[in-house]
PDB file of C-alpha atoms in Angstrom:
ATOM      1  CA  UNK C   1       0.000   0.000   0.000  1.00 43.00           C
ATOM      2  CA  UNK C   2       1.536   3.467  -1.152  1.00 46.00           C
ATOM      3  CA  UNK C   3       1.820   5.637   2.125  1.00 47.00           C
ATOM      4  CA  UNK C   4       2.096   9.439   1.850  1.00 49.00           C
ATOM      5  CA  UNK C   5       4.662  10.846   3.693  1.00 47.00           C
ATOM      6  CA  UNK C   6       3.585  13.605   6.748  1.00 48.00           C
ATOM      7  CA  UNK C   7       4.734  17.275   5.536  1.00 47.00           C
ATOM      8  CA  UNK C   8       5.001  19.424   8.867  1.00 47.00           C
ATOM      9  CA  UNK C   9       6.467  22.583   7.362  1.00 47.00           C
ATOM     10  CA  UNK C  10       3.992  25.069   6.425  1.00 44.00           C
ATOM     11  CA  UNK C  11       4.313  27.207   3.362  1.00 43.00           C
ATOM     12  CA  UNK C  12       4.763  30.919   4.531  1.00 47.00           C
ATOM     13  CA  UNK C  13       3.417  32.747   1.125  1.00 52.00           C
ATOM     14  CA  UNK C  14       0.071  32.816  -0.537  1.00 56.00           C
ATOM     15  CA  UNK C  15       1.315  32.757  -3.910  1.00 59.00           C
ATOM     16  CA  UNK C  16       3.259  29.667  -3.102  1.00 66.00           C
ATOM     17  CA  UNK C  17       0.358  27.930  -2.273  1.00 73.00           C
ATOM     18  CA  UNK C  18      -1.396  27.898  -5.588  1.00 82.00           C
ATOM     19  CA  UNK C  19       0.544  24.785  -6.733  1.00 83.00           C
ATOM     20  CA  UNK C  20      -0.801  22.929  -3.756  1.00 83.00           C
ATOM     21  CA  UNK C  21      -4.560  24.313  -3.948  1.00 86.00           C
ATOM     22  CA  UNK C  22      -4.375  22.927  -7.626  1.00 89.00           C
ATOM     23  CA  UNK C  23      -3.041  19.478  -6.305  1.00 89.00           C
ATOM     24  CA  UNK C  24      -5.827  19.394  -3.616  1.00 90.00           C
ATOM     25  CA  UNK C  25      -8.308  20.085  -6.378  1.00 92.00           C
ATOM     26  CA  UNK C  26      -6.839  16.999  -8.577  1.00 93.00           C
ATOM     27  CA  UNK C  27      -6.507  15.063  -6.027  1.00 94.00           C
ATOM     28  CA  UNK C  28     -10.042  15.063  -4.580  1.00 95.00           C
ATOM     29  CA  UNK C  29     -10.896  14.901  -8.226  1.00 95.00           C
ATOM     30  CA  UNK C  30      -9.055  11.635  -8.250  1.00 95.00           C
ATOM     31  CA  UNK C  31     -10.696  10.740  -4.829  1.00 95.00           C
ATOM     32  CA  UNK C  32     -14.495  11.446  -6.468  1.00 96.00           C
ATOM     33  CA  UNK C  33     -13.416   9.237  -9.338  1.00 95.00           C
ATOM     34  CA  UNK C  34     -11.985   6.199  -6.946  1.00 96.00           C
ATOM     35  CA  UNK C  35     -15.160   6.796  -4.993  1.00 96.00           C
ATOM     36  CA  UNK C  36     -17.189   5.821  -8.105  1.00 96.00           C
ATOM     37  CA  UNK C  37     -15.132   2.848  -9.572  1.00 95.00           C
ATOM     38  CA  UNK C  38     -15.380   1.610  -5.596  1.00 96.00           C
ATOM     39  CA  UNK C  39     -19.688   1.713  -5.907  1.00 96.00           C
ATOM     40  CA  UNK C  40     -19.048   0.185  -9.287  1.00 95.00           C
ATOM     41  CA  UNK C  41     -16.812  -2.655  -8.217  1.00 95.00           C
ATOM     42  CA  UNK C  42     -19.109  -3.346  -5.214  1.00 95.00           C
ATOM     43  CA  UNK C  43     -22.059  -3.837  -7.315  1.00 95.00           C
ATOM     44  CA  UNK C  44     -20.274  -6.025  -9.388  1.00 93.00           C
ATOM     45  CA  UNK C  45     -19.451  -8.042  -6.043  1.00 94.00           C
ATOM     46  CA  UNK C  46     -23.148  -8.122  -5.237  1.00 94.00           C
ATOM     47  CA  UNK C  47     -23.942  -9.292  -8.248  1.00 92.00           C
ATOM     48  CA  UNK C  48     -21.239 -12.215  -8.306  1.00 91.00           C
ATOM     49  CA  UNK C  49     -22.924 -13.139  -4.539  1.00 91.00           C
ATOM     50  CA  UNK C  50     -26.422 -13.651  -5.879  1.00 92.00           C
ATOM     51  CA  UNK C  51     -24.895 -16.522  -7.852  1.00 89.00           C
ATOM     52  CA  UNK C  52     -24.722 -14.418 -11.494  1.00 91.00           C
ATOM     53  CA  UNK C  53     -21.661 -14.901 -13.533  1.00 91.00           C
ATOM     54  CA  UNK C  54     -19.768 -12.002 -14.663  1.00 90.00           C
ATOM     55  CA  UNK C  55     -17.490 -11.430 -17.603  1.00 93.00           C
ATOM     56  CA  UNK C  56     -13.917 -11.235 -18.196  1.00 92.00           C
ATOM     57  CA  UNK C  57     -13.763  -7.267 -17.876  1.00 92.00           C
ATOM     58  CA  UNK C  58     -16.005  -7.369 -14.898  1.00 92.00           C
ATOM     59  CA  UNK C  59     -13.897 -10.005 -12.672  1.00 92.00           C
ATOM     60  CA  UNK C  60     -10.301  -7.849 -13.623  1.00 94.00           C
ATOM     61  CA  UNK C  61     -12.750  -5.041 -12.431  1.00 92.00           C
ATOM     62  CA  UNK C  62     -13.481  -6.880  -9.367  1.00 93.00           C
ATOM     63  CA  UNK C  63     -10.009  -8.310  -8.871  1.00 94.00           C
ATOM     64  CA  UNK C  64      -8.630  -4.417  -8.377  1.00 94.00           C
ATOM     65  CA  UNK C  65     -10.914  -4.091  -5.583  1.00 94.00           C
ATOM     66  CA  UNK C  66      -8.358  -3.973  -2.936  1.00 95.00           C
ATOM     67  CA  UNK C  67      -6.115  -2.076  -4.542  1.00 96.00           C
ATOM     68  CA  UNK C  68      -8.653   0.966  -5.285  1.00 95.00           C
ATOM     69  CA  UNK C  69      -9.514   0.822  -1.454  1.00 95.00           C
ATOM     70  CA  UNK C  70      -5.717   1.476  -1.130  1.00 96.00           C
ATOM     71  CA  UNK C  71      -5.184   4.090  -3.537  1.00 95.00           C
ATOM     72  CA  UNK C  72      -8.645   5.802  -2.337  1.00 95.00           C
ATOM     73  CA  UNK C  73      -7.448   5.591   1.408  1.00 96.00           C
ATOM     74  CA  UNK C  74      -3.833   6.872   0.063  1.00 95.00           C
ATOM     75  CA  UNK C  75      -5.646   9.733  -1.580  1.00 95.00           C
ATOM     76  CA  UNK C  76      -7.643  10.857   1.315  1.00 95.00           C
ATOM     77  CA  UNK C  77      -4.767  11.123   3.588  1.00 95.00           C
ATOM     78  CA  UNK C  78      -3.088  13.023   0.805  1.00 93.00           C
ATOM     79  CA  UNK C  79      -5.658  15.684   0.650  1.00 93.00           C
ATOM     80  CA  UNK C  80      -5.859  15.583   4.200  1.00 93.00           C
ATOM     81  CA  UNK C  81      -2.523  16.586   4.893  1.00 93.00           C
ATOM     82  CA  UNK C  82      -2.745  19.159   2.236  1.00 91.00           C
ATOM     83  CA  UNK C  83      -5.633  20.982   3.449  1.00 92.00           C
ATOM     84  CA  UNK C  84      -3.565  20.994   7.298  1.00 92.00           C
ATOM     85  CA  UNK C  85      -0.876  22.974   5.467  1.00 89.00           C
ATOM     86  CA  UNK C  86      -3.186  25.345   3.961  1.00 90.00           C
ATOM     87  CA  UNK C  87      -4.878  25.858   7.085  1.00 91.00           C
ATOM     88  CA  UNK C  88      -1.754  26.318   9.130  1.00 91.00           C
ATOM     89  CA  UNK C  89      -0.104  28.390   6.590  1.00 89.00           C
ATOM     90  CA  UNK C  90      -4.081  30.761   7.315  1.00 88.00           C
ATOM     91  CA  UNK C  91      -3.529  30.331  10.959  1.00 91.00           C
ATOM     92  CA  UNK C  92       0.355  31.443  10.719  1.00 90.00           C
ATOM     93  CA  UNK C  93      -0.604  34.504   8.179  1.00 89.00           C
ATOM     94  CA  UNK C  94      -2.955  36.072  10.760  1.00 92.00           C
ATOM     95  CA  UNK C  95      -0.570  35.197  13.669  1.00 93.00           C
ATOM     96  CA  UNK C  96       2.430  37.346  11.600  1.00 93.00           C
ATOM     97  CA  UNK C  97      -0.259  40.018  10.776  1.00 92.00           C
ATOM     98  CA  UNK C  98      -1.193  40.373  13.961  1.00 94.00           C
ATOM     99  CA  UNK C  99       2.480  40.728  14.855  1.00 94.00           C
ATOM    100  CA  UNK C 100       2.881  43.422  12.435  1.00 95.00           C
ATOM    101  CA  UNK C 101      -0.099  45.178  13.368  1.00 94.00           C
ATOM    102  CA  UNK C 102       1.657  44.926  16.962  1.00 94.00           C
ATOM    103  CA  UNK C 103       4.391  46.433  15.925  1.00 95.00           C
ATOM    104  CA  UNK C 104       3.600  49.327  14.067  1.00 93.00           C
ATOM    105  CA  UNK C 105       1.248  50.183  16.971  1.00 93.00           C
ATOM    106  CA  UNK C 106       4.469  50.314  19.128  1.00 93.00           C
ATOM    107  CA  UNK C 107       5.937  52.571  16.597  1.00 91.00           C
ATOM    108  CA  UNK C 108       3.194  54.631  15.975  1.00 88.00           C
ATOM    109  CA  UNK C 109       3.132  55.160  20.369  1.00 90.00           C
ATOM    110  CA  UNK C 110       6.794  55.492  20.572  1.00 87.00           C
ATOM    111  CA  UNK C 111       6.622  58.356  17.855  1.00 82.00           C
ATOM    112  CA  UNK C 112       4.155  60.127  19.468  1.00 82.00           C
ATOM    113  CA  UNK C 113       5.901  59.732  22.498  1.00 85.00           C
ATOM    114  CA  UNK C 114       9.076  61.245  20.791  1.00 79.00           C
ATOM    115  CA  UNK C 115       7.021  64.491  19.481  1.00 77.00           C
ATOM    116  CA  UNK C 116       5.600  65.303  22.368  1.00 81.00           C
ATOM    117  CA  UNK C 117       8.858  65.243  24.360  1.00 80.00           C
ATOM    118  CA  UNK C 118       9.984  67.447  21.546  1.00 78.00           C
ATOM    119  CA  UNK C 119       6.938  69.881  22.279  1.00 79.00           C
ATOM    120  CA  UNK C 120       7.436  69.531  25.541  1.00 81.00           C
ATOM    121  CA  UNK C 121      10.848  71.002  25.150  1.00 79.00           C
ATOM    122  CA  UNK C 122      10.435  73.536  22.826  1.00 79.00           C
ATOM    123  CA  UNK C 123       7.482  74.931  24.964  1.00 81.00           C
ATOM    124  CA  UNK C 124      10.216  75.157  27.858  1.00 80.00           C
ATOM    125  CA  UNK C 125      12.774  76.227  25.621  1.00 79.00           C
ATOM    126  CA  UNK C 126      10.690  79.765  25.765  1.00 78.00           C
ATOM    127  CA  UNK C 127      11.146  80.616  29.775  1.00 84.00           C
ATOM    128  CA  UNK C 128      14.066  82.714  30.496  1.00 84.00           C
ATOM    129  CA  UNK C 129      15.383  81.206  32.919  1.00 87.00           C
ATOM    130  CA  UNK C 130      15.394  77.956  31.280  1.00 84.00           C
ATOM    131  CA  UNK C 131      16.863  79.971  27.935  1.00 84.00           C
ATOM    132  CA  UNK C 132      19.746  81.558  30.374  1.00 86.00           C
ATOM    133  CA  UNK C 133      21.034  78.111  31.518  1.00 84.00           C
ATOM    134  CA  UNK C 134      20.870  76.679  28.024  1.00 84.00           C
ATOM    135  CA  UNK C 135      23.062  79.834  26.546  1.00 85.00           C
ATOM    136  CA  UNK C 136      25.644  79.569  29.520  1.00 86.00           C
ATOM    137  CA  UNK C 137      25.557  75.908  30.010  1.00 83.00           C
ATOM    138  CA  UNK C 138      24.424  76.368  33.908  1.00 86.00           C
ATOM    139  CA  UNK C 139      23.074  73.615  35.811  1.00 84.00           C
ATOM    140  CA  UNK C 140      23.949  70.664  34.186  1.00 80.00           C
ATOM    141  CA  UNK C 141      22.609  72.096  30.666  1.00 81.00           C
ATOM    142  CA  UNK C 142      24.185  72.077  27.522  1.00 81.00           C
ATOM    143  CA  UNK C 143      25.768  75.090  26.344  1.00 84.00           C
ATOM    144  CA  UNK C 144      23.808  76.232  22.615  1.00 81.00           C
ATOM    145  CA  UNK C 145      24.003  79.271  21.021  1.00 83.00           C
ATOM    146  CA  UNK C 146      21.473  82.183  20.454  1.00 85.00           C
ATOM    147  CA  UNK C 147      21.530  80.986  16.900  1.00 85.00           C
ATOM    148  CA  UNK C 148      20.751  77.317  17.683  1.00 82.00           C
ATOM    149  CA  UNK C 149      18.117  78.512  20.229  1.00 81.00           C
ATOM    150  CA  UNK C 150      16.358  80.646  17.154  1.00 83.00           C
ATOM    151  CA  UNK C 151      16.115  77.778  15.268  1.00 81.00           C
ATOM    152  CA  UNK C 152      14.545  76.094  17.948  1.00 81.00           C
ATOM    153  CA  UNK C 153      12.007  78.632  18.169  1.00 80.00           C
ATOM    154  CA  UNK C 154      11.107  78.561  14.652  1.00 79.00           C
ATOM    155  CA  UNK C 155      10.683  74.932  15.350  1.00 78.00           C
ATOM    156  CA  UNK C 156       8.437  75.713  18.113  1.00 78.00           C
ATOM    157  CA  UNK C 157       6.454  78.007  15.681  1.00 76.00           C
ATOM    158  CA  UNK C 158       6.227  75.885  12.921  1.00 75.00           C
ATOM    159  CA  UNK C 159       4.736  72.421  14.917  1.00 71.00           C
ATOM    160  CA  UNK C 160       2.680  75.026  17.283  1.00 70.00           C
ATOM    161  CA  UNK C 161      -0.631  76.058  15.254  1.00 66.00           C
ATOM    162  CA  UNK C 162      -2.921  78.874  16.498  1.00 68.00           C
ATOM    163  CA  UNK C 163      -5.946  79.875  16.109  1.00 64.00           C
ATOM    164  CA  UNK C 164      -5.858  83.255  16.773  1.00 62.00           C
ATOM    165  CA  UNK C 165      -6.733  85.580  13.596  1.00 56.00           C
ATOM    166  CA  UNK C 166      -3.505  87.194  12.491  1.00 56.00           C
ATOM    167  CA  UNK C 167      -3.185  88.861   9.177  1.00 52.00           C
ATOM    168  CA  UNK C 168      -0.046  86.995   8.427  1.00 57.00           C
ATOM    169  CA  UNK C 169      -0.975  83.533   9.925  1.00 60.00           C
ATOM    170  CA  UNK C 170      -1.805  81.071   7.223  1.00 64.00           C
ATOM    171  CA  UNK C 171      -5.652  79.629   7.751  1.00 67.00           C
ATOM    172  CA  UNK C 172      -5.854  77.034  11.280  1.00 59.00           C
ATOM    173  CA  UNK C 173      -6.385  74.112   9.049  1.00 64.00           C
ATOM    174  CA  UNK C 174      -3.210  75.215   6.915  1.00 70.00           C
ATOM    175  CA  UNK C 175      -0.860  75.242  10.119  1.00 62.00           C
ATOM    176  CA  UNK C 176      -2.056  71.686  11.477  1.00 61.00           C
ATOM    177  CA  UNK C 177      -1.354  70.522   8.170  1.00 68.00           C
ATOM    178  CA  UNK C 178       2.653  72.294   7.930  1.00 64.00           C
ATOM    179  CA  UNK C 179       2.875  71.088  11.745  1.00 61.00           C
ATOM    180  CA  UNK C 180       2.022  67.559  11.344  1.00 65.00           C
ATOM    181  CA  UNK C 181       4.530  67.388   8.439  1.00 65.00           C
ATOM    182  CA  UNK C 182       7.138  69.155  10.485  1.00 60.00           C
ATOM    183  CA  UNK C 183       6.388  66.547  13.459  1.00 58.00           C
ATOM    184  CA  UNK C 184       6.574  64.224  10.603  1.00 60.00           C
ATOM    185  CA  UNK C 185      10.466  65.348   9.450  1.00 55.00           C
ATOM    186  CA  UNK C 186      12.058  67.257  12.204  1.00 50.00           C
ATOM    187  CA  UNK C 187      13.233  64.260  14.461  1.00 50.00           C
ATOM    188  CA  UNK C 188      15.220  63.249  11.195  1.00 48.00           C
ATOM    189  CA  UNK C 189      16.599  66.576  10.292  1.00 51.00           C
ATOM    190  CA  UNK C 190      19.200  67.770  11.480  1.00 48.00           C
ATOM    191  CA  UNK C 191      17.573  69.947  14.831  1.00 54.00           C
ATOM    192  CA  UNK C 192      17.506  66.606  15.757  1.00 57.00           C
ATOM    193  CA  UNK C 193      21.016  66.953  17.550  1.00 57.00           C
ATOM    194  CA  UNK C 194      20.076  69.832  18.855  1.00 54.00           C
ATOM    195  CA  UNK C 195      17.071  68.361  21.002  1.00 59.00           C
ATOM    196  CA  UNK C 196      18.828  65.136  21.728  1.00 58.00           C
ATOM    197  CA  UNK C 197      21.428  67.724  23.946  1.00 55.00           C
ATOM    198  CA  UNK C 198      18.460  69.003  25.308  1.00 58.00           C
ATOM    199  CA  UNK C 199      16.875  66.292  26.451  1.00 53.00           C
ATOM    200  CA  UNK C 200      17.076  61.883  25.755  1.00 46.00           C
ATOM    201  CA  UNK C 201      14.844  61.387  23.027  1.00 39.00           C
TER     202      UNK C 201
END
């Protein structure tokens, strides 16, 4: 009796399970057609029992008997085994998408994390006595020049809409949109440096 041999590894892609899908589909093909020459070959037994002779192509029918019950329970376990690996290659699809939905929630958290520290800063950046430390490097700050501290102003400005009605403010709508794209890019540029002095980002 043929015997068909366990496959444990699952296949990890979609696309690379198209071959297989097509086997399962031949193969239960193959099972519905065993299935039928079985019905066939036990009528032919029946009739043989009732004392009726049969023919020449009837008995060679007949005489296959066992050996289509061996081929049909070989092709059942087949498809079997094929329809586990499509199913666990389902169940380990969702289990990676899950992971990488996971994931890019941690990212997504640990970015906003990172721009409001960088708010955070900036807002402080504007007290004086804060400012004062920063220019003269007093108590345990970094020492940054006027210049650098500018540019962290316009920083401020720039991811700090308003909705005040100023003649040269750009619509409220307009800022969020330049401040979430400055939230977006600024960790990356190169101000960067600048607040990782400041603070551990």
């Amino acid at each position: 009796m043929p015997s068909a041999a366990k496959i444990e590894k699952p296949i990890s892609t979609e696309g690379s399970l198209e071959p297989l899908k097509q086997g399962i589909t031949i193969i239960e093909h193959k099972i519905r057609n065993l299935e039928k020459r079985k019905l066939r070959l036990e009528k032919y037994q029946e009739v043989q029992a009732s004392g009726k002779e049969l023919n020449s192509d009837q008995l060679q029918a007949v005489s296959k008997y066992d050996e289509v019950l061996q081929t049909l329970e070989f092709a059942r376990d087949l498809s079997k085994q094929f329809h586990g690996i499509v199913a666990e290659n389902a169940k380990q699809q969702k289990k990676q998408a899950r992971k990488e939905a996971l994931e890019r929630t941690q990212q997504d958290v640990a970015r906003v994390k990172e721009i409001l520290i960088i708010q955070d800063v900036l807002a402080n950046m504007g007290q004086d006595n804060i400012r004062d430390d920063f220019l003269a490097g007093n108590n345990k700050a970094c020492k940054l020049s006027e210049e650098v501290l500018q540019q962290l102003d316009d920083l401020y400005t720039e991811v700090s809409p308003k909705r005040e009605i100023e003649v040269v403010k750009p619509p409220f709508v307009q800022q969020l949109n330049k401040a979430a794209n400055t939230s977006s890019v600024s960790p990356r540029a190169k101000t960067k440096r600048w607040l990782a002095r400041v603070v551990q980002i």
